[in-house]
PDB file of C-alpha atoms and ligand atoms in Angstrom:
ATOM      1  CA  UNK A1421      25.883   8.561  -2.567  1.00 39.00           C
ATOM      2  CA  UNK A1422      22.535   7.944  -0.862  1.00 44.00           C
ATOM      3  CA  UNK A1423      19.470   8.185  -3.100  1.00 45.00           C
ATOM      4  CA  UNK A1424      15.798   8.809  -2.300  1.00 57.00           C
ATOM      5  CA  UNK A1425      16.156   9.654   1.365  1.00 68.00           C
ATOM      6  CA  UNK A1426      17.189  13.175   2.343  1.00 79.00           C
ATOM      7  CA  UNK A1427      19.532  13.187   5.309  1.00 87.00           C
ATOM      8  CA  UNK A1428      20.187  16.318   7.306  1.00 92.00           C
ATOM      9  CA  UNK A1429      23.722  17.671   7.705  1.00 93.00           C
ATOM     10  CA  UNK A1430      24.357  15.968  11.017  1.00 94.00           C
ATOM     11  CA  UNK A1431      23.047  12.605   9.822  1.00 94.00           C
ATOM     12  CA  UNK A1432      25.307  12.848   6.765  1.00 94.00           C
ATOM     13  CA  UNK A1433      28.282  13.560   9.051  1.00 95.00           C
ATOM     14  CA  UNK A1434      27.460  10.577  11.271  1.00 96.00           C
ATOM     15  CA  UNK A1435      27.137   8.370   8.203  1.00 93.00           C
ATOM     16  CA  UNK A1436      30.537   9.547   6.949  1.00 94.00           C
ATOM     17  CA  UNK A1437      32.194   8.789  10.288  1.00 95.00           C
ATOM     18  CA  UNK A1438      30.653   5.322  10.574  1.00 93.00           C
ATOM     19  CA  UNK A1439      31.498   4.521   6.934  1.00 91.00           C
ATOM     20  CA  UNK A1440      35.108   5.422   7.536  1.00 91.00           C
ATOM     21  CA  UNK A1441      35.659   4.120  11.058  1.00 91.00           C
ATOM     22  CA  UNK A1442      32.827   1.757  11.992  1.00 86.00           C
ATOM     23  CA  UNK A1443      32.160  -0.220  14.050  1.00 89.00           C
ATOM     24  CA  UNK A1444      32.119   2.723  16.362  1.00 94.00           C
ATOM     25  CA  UNK A1445      30.168   3.435  19.561  1.00 92.00           C
ATOM     26  CA  UNK A1446      27.639   6.238  19.926  1.00 93.00           C
ATOM     27  CA  UNK A1447      29.901   7.751  22.553  1.00 92.00           C
ATOM     28  CA  UNK A1448      32.803   7.907  20.116  1.00 94.00           C
ATOM     29  CA  UNK A1449      30.678   9.431  17.387  1.00 96.00           C
ATOM     30  CA  UNK A1450      29.447  12.057  19.853  1.00 95.00           C
ATOM     31  CA  UNK A1451      33.048  12.865  20.828  1.00 95.00           C
ATOM     32  CA  UNK A1452      34.053  13.276  17.221  1.00 94.00           C
ATOM     33  CA  UNK A1453      31.210  15.761  16.617  1.00 95.00           C
ATOM     34  CA  UNK A1454      31.640  17.530  19.944  1.00 95.00           C
ATOM     35  CA  UNK A1455      28.089  16.690  20.870  1.00 94.00           C
ATOM     36  CA  UNK A1456      26.470  14.720  23.681  1.00 94.00           C
ATOM     37  CA  UNK A1457      25.268  11.192  23.187  1.00 92.00           C
ATOM     38  CA  UNK A1458      21.726  12.385  24.010  1.00 94.00           C
ATOM     39  CA  UNK A1459      21.807  14.978  21.219  1.00 94.00           C
ATOM     40  CA  UNK A1460      22.818  12.327  18.709  1.00 94.00           C
ATOM     41  CA  UNK A1461      20.295   9.737  19.785  1.00 93.00           C
ATOM     42  CA  UNK A1462      17.407  10.818  17.429  1.00 94.00           C
ATOM     43  CA  UNK A1463      19.735  10.945  14.420  1.00 94.00           C
ATOM     44  CA  UNK A1464      21.208   7.556  15.193  1.00 94.00           C
ATOM     45  CA  UNK A1465      17.685   6.179  15.630  1.00 93.00           C
ATOM     46  CA  UNK A1466      16.654   7.547  12.196  1.00 91.00           C
ATOM     47  CA  UNK A1467      19.759   6.207  10.456  1.00 92.00           C
ATOM     48  CA  UNK A1468      19.222   2.810  12.066  1.00 91.00           C
ATOM     49  CA  UNK A1469      15.474   2.648  11.314  1.00 88.00           C
ATOM     50  CA  UNK A1470      16.049   3.717   7.730  1.00 87.00           C
ATOM     51  CA  UNK A1471      18.570   0.879   7.431  1.00 87.00           C
ATOM     52  CA  UNK A1472      21.739   2.886   6.732  1.00 90.00           C
ATOM     53  CA  UNK A1473      23.306   1.794  10.025  1.00 93.00           C
ATOM     54  CA  UNK A1474      23.046  -1.258  12.138  1.00 90.00           C
ATOM     55  CA  UNK A1475      23.961  -1.437  15.828  1.00 90.00           C
ATOM     56  CA  UNK A1476      25.355  -4.358  17.822  1.00 84.00           C
ATOM     57  CA  UNK A1477      25.598  -4.354  21.613  1.00 83.00           C
ATOM     58  CA  UNK A1478      29.139  -3.776  22.794  1.00 79.00           C
ATOM     59  CA  UNK A1479      30.351  -3.371  19.193  1.00 82.00           C
ATOM     60  CA  UNK A1480      28.694  -0.183  18.140  1.00 89.00           C
ATOM     61  CA  UNK A1481      27.342   1.217  14.896  1.00 93.00           C
ATOM     62  CA  UNK A1482      28.397  -0.039  11.505  1.00 89.00           C
ATOM     63  CA  UNK A1483      27.456   0.867   7.952  1.00 90.00           C
ATOM     64  CA  UNK A1484      25.107  -1.632   6.272  1.00 85.00           C
ATOM     65  CA  UNK A1485      26.508  -0.859   2.845  1.00 82.00           C
ATOM     66  CA  UNK A1486      23.074  -0.654   1.273  1.00 77.00           C
ATOM     67  CA  UNK A1487      22.190   1.857  -1.397  1.00 72.00           C
ATOM     68  CA  UNK A1488      19.170   4.110  -1.054  1.00 72.00           C
ATOM     69  CA  UNK A1489      17.406   2.096  -3.758  1.00 76.00           C
ATOM     70  CA  UNK A1490      18.016  -1.188  -1.935  1.00 78.00           C
ATOM     71  CA  UNK A1491      16.699   0.358   1.289  1.00 75.00           C
ATOM     72  CA  UNK A1492      13.613   1.737  -0.474  1.00 80.00           C
ATOM     73  CA  UNK A1493      12.887  -1.694  -1.977  1.00 82.00           C
ATOM     74  CA  UNK A1494      13.280  -3.327   1.444  1.00 81.00           C
ATOM     75  CA  UNK A1495      10.939  -0.812   3.031  1.00 82.00           C
ATOM     76  CA  UNK A1496       8.402  -1.272   0.230  1.00 86.00           C
ATOM     77  CA  UNK A1497       8.398  -5.002   0.963  1.00 88.00           C
ATOM     78  CA  UNK A1498       7.268  -4.324   4.519  1.00 88.00           C
ATOM     79  CA  UNK A1499       3.960  -2.817   3.325  1.00 93.00           C
ATOM     80  CA  UNK A1500       1.074  -5.264   3.203  1.00 96.00           C
ATOM     81  CA  UNK A1501      -2.507  -5.030   1.980  1.00 98.00           C
ATOM     82  CA  UNK A1502      -3.960  -5.566   5.491  1.00 97.00           C
ATOM     83  CA  UNK A1503      -2.260  -2.414   6.840  1.00 95.00           C
ATOM     84  CA  UNK A1504      -3.675  -0.147   4.136  1.00 96.00           C
ATOM     85  CA  UNK A1505      -6.984  -1.661   3.003  1.00 97.00           C
ATOM     86  CA  UNK A1506     -10.325   0.188   3.258  1.00 97.00           C
ATOM     87  CA  UNK A1507     -13.787  -1.175   3.973  1.00 97.00           C
ATOM     88  CA  UNK A1508     -15.367  -2.916   0.967  1.00 97.00           C
ATOM     89  CA  UNK A1509     -18.533  -1.451  -0.559  1.00 98.00           C
ATOM     90  CA  UNK A1510     -20.745  -4.102  -2.094  1.00 98.00           C
ATOM     91  CA  UNK A1511     -24.175  -4.674  -3.595  1.00 98.00           C
ATOM     92  CA  UNK A1512     -26.184  -7.865  -4.150  1.00 98.00           C
ATOM     93  CA  UNK A1513     -26.119  -9.250  -7.689  1.00 97.00           C
ATOM     94  CA  UNK A1514     -29.893  -8.818  -8.199  1.00 97.00           C
ATOM     95  CA  UNK A1515     -29.999  -5.044  -7.559  1.00 98.00           C
ATOM     96  CA  UNK A1516     -30.730  -2.792 -10.535  1.00 98.00           C
ATOM     97  CA  UNK A1517     -28.160  -0.677 -12.304  1.00 98.00           C
ATOM     98  CA  UNK A1518     -30.160   2.346 -11.109  1.00 98.00           C
ATOM     99  CA  UNK A1519     -29.807   1.302  -7.459  1.00 98.00           C
ATOM    100  CA  UNK A1520     -26.137   0.542  -7.964  1.00 98.00           C
ATOM    101  CA  UNK A1521     -25.576   4.062  -9.280  1.00 98.00           C
ATOM    102  CA  UNK A1522     -27.318   5.542  -6.216  1.00 98.00           C
ATOM    103  CA  UNK A1523     -25.260   3.311  -3.945  1.00 98.00           C
ATOM    104  CA  UNK A1524     -22.013   4.382  -5.602  1.00 98.00           C
ATOM    105  CA  UNK A1525     -22.865   8.054  -5.059  1.00 97.00           C
ATOM    106  CA  UNK A1526     -23.961   7.546  -1.481  1.00 98.00           C
ATOM    107  CA  UNK A1527     -20.857   5.529  -0.577  1.00 97.00           C
ATOM    108  CA  UNK A1528     -18.551   7.815  -2.574  1.00 96.00           C
ATOM    109  CA  UNK A1529     -16.535   5.000  -4.208  1.00 97.00           C
ATOM    110  CA  UNK A1530     -15.500   4.287  -7.766  1.00 97.00           C
ATOM    111  CA  UNK A1531     -16.009   0.550  -7.742  1.00 98.00           C
ATOM    112  CA  UNK A1532     -18.711  -1.684  -6.272  1.00 98.00           C
ATOM    113  CA  UNK A1533     -18.159  -5.323  -5.489  1.00 98.00           C
ATOM    114  CA  UNK A1534     -21.067  -7.575  -6.338  1.00 98.00           C
ATOM    115  CA  UNK A1535     -22.024 -10.418  -4.065  1.00 98.00           C
ATOM    116  CA  UNK A1536     -24.083 -13.535  -4.840  1.00 98.00           C
ATOM    117  CA  UNK A1537     -26.949 -14.912  -2.675  1.00 97.00           C
ATOM    118  CA  UNK A1538     -24.395 -16.512  -0.313  1.00 97.00           C
ATOM    119  CA  UNK A1539     -22.523 -13.239   0.148  1.00 97.00           C
ATOM    120  CA  UNK A1540     -19.559 -14.427  -1.933  1.00 98.00           C
ATOM    121  CA  UNK A1541     -17.745 -12.391  -4.591  1.00 98.00           C
ATOM    122  CA  UNK A1542     -19.564 -12.592  -7.922  1.00 98.00           C
ATOM    123  CA  UNK A1543     -18.185  -9.590  -9.779  1.00 98.00           C
ATOM    124  CA  UNK A1544     -17.248  -5.886  -9.837  1.00 98.00           C
ATOM    125  CA  UNK A1545     -18.780  -2.792 -11.480  1.00 98.00           C
ATOM    126  CA  UNK A1546     -16.849   0.384 -12.131  1.00 98.00           C
ATOM    127  CA  UNK A1547     -18.071   3.897 -12.922  1.00 98.00           C
ATOM    128  CA  UNK A1548     -17.524   3.327 -16.622  1.00 97.00           C
ATOM    129  CA  UNK A1549     -19.553   0.079 -16.579  1.00 97.00           C
ATOM    130  CA  UNK A1550     -22.454   2.083 -15.157  1.00 97.00           C
ATOM    131  CA  UNK A1551     -22.003   4.947 -17.608  1.00 96.00           C
ATOM    132  CA  UNK A1552     -21.919   2.492 -20.526  1.00 95.00           C
ATOM    133  CA  UNK A1553     -25.159   0.919 -19.377  1.00 95.00           C
ATOM    134  CA  UNK A1554     -26.714   4.349 -18.910  1.00 95.00           C
ATOM    135  CA  UNK A1555     -26.174   5.597 -22.452  1.00 94.00           C
ATOM    136  CA  UNK A1556     -28.085   2.667 -23.933  1.00 83.00           C
ATOM    137  CA  UNK A1557     -31.867   2.570 -24.285  1.00 83.00           C
ATOM    138  CA  UNK A1558     -32.340   0.157 -21.341  1.00 88.00           C
ATOM    139  CA  UNK A1559     -34.571   0.804 -18.363  1.00 95.00           C
ATOM    140  CA  UNK A1560     -31.934   1.097 -15.600  1.00 97.00           C
ATOM    141  CA  UNK A1561     -34.447   0.243 -12.864  1.00 97.00           C
ATOM    142  CA  UNK A1562     -35.116  -3.186 -14.337  1.00 96.00           C
ATOM    143  CA  UNK A1563     -31.617  -4.012 -15.611  1.00 96.00           C
ATOM    144  CA  UNK A1564     -29.878  -6.204 -13.011  1.00 97.00           C
ATOM    145  CA  UNK A1565     -26.295  -5.354 -12.129  1.00 98.00           C
ATOM    146  CA  UNK A1566     -25.099  -8.918 -12.824  1.00 96.00           C
ATOM    147  CA  UNK A1567     -25.784  -8.443 -16.520  1.00 96.00           C
ATOM    148  CA  UNK A1568     -23.231  -5.632 -16.857  1.00 97.00           C
ATOM    149  CA  UNK A1569     -20.611  -6.521 -14.192  1.00 98.00           C
ATOM    150  CA  UNK A1570     -17.177  -8.029 -14.776  1.00 98.00           C
ATOM    151  CA  UNK A1571     -17.776 -11.491 -13.395  1.00 98.00           C
ATOM    152  CA  UNK A1572     -15.803 -14.196 -11.676  1.00 97.00           C
ATOM    153  CA  UNK A1573     -13.428 -15.797 -12.539  1.00 97.00           C
ATOM    154  CA  UNK A1574     -12.299 -12.624 -14.333  1.00 98.00           C
ATOM    155  CA  UNK A1575     -12.087 -10.503 -11.186  1.00 98.00           C
ATOM    156  CA  UNK A1576      -8.563  -9.689 -10.074  1.00 98.00           C
ATOM    157  CA  UNK A1577      -8.332  -9.872  -6.279  1.00 98.00           C
ATOM    158  CA  UNK A1578      -5.752  -9.860  -3.511  1.00 98.00           C
ATOM    159  CA  UNK A1579      -5.348 -11.222   0.000  1.00 98.00           C
ATOM    160  CA  UNK A1580      -4.515  -9.445   3.277  1.00 98.00           C
ATOM    161  CA  UNK A1581      -0.978 -10.793   3.438  1.00 97.00           C
ATOM    162  CA  UNK A1582      -0.082  -9.724  -0.110  1.00 98.00           C
ATOM    163  CA  UNK A1583       2.485  -7.015  -0.644  1.00 97.00           C
ATOM    164  CA  UNK A1584       1.112  -3.631  -1.558  1.00 96.00           C
ATOM    165  CA  UNK A1585       3.666  -3.375  -4.350  1.00 95.00           C
ATOM    166  CA  UNK A1586       2.263  -6.561  -5.929  1.00 97.00           C
ATOM    167  CA  UNK A1587      -1.237  -5.013  -5.838  1.00 98.00           C
ATOM    168  CA  UNK A1588       0.146  -1.830  -7.436  1.00 97.00           C
ATOM    169  CA  UNK A1589       1.605  -3.891 -10.278  1.00 97.00           C
ATOM    170  CA  UNK A1590      -1.728  -5.612 -10.860  1.00 98.00           C
ATOM    171  CA  UNK A1591      -3.585  -2.295 -10.935  1.00 98.00           C
ATOM    172  CA  UNK A1592      -1.185  -1.072 -13.606  1.00 97.00           C
ATOM    173  CA  UNK A1593      -1.029  -4.237 -15.707  1.00 98.00           C
ATOM    174  CA  UNK A1594      -4.838  -4.771 -15.652  1.00 98.00           C
ATOM    175  CA  UNK A1595      -5.578  -1.054 -16.028  1.00 97.00           C
ATOM    176  CA  UNK A1596      -8.064  -1.038 -13.142  1.00 98.00           C
ATOM    177  CA  UNK A1597      -8.596   1.209 -10.101  1.00 97.00           C
ATOM    178  CA  UNK A1598      -9.162  -1.276  -7.285  1.00 98.00           C
ATOM    179  CA  UNK A1599      -9.023  -4.859  -6.093  1.00 98.00           C
ATOM    180  CA  UNK A1600     -11.247  -6.665  -3.626  1.00 98.00           C
ATOM    181  CA  UNK A1601      -9.397  -8.065  -0.628  1.00 98.00           C
ATOM    182  CA  UNK A1602     -10.672 -11.625  -0.222  1.00 98.00           C
ATOM    183  CA  UNK A1603     -10.537 -14.582   2.089  1.00 98.00           C
ATOM    184  CA  UNK A1604     -10.699 -17.853   0.174  1.00 97.00           C
ATOM    185  CA  UNK A1605     -13.165 -20.410   1.519  1.00 97.00           C
ATOM    186  CA  UNK A1606     -14.310 -23.719   0.109  1.00 96.00           C
ATOM    187  CA  UNK A1607     -17.541 -22.107  -1.078  1.00 96.00           C
ATOM    188  CA  UNK A1608     -15.862 -19.144  -2.769  1.00 97.00           C
ATOM    189  CA  UNK A1609     -14.331 -15.753  -1.970  1.00 98.00           C
ATOM    190  CA  UNK A1610     -15.494 -13.685   0.996  1.00 98.00           C
ATOM    191  CA  UNK A1611     -14.762  -9.954   0.585  1.00 98.00           C
ATOM    192  CA  UNK A1612     -13.123  -8.298   3.578  1.00 98.00           C
ATOM    193  CA  UNK A1613     -11.790  -5.081   2.119  1.00 98.00           C
ATOM    194  CA  UNK A1614     -10.749  -3.066  -0.895  1.00 98.00           C
ATOM    195  CA  UNK A1615      -7.492  -1.619  -2.092  1.00 98.00           C
ATOM    196  CA  UNK A1616      -7.625   1.343  -4.428  1.00 97.00           C
ATOM    197  CA  UNK A1617      -5.120   3.676  -6.054  1.00 97.00           C
ATOM    198  CA  UNK A1618      -5.791   6.012  -3.111  1.00 96.00           C
ATOM    199  CA  UNK A1619      -4.617   3.414  -0.587  1.00 97.00           C
ATOM    200  CA  UNK A1620      -1.435   2.931  -2.599  1.00 96.00           C
ATOM    201  CA  UNK A1621      -0.921   6.707  -2.690  1.00 95.00           C
ATOM    202  CA  UNK A1622      -1.363   6.884   1.092  1.00 93.00           C
ATOM    203  CA  UNK A1623       1.240   4.139   1.577  1.00 93.00           C
ATOM    204  CA  UNK A1624       3.589   6.041  -0.715  1.00 89.00           C
ATOM    205  CA  UNK A1625       3.158   9.197   1.404  1.00 89.00           C
ATOM    206  CA  UNK A1626       3.653   7.247   4.658  1.00 85.00           C
ATOM    207  CA  UNK A1627       6.942   5.862   3.318  1.00 80.00           C
ATOM    208  CA  UNK A1628       8.236   9.390   2.826  1.00 75.00           C
ATOM    209  CA  UNK A1629       7.056  10.399   6.320  1.00 72.00           C
ATOM    210  CA  UNK A1630       9.008   7.486   7.869  1.00 59.00           C
ATOM    211  CA  UNK A1631      12.175   9.113   6.731  1.00 48.00           C
ATOM    212  CA  UNK A1632      11.449  12.571   8.128  1.00 46.00           C
TER     213      UNK A1632
HETATM  214  P1  ADP B1499     -13.399   2.794 -14.659  1.00 74.01           P
HETATM  215  O1  ADP B1499     -13.823   1.887 -15.786  1.00 74.01           O
HETATM  216  O2  ADP B1499     -14.556   3.434 -14.035  1.00 74.01           O
HETATM  217  O3  ADP B1499     -12.329   3.757 -15.030  1.00 74.01           O
HETATM  218  P2  ADP B1499     -11.713   0.649 -13.723  1.00 74.01           P
HETATM  219  O4  ADP B1499     -10.547   1.141 -14.550  1.00 74.01           O
HETATM  220  O5  ADP B1499     -11.414   0.155 -12.341  1.00 74.01           O
HETATM  221  O6  ADP B1499     -12.764   1.824 -13.549  1.00 74.01           O
HETATM  222  O7  ADP B1499     -12.462  -0.484 -14.537  1.00 74.01           O
HETATM  223  C1  ADP B1499     -12.194  -0.818 -15.877  1.00 74.01           C
HETATM  224  C2  ADP B1499     -12.880  -2.106 -16.214  1.00 74.01           C
HETATM  225  O8  ADP B1499     -12.287  -3.159 -15.450  1.00 74.01           O
HETATM  226  C3  ADP B1499     -14.382  -2.164 -15.876  1.00 74.01           C
HETATM  227  O9  ADP B1499     -15.060  -2.833 -16.892  1.00 74.01           O
HETATM  228  C4  ADP B1499     -14.458  -2.937 -14.571  1.00 74.01           C
HETATM  229  O10 ADP B1499     -15.636  -3.727 -14.463  1.00 74.01           O
HETATM  230  C5  ADP B1499     -13.226  -3.838 -14.628  1.00 74.01           C
HETATM  231  N1  ADP B1499     -12.625  -4.031 -13.311  1.00 74.01           N
HETATM  232  C6  ADP B1499     -12.523  -3.133 -12.283  1.00 74.01           C
HETATM  233  N2  ADP B1499     -11.913  -3.699 -11.212  1.00 74.01           N
HETATM  234  C7  ADP B1499     -11.639  -4.969 -11.554  1.00 74.01           C
HETATM  235  C8  ADP B1499     -11.031  -6.077 -10.896  1.00 74.01           C
HETATM  236  N3  ADP B1499     -10.564  -5.970  -9.669  1.00 74.01           N
HETATM  237  N4  ADP B1499     -10.895  -7.235 -11.569  1.00 74.01           N
HETATM  238  C9  ADP B1499     -11.349  -7.348 -12.844  1.00 74.01           C
HETATM  239  N5  ADP B1499     -11.957  -6.367 -13.506  1.00 74.01           N
HETATM  240  C10 ADP B1499     -12.122  -5.163 -12.911  1.00 74.01           C
END
């Protein structure tokens, strides 16, 4: 039984035929279903792309024997940070908490990355960090952001080639909403993007669209 991916009636029939009698050519499958090869082509393409079937020239289609869960895991491992990341939103480490709050509203993000004088990653501030600072008695216009940020080396980050599923695990285990995407240099970490729970959700949706 195939999990996770909904096949239409014709695709299920094709799968049944190939499971029973593969390797089998597209022509033969078409004959068995009383359809033309052209009519079957989109269904065969979907079954092959989704990994249920494999095709070899001059041999035909055969069943890969993979379960829906195996296929989903394989497809998940094709999603990388660089394909789903957003632009980073950053502030300099000397700006005030007041200015950081304004910046967060203007840019409509939940996390700001904080950069040092050299433009390298120094820390992160979240909405709650800013709220916490705001309920104290401090003057927010003179309180620098680097006093309240979560600072390096305690910032969890990722790199463009990392798997999205690895990032998702880090977001869960660290109970945070986003990670900076960094490029490591000798001087420190340059920030090239951000990955948030929204990016992960978008990837999740795109996975389901692949199968339609
Ligand atoms: P919020 O606190 O607004 O719900 P988060 O859950 O992302 O947002 O942040 C929780 C705490 O974790 C905050 O103190 C924040 O500074 C810190 N934090 C956020 N992102 C990271 C990160 N990538 N690495 C380390 N700490 C982080």
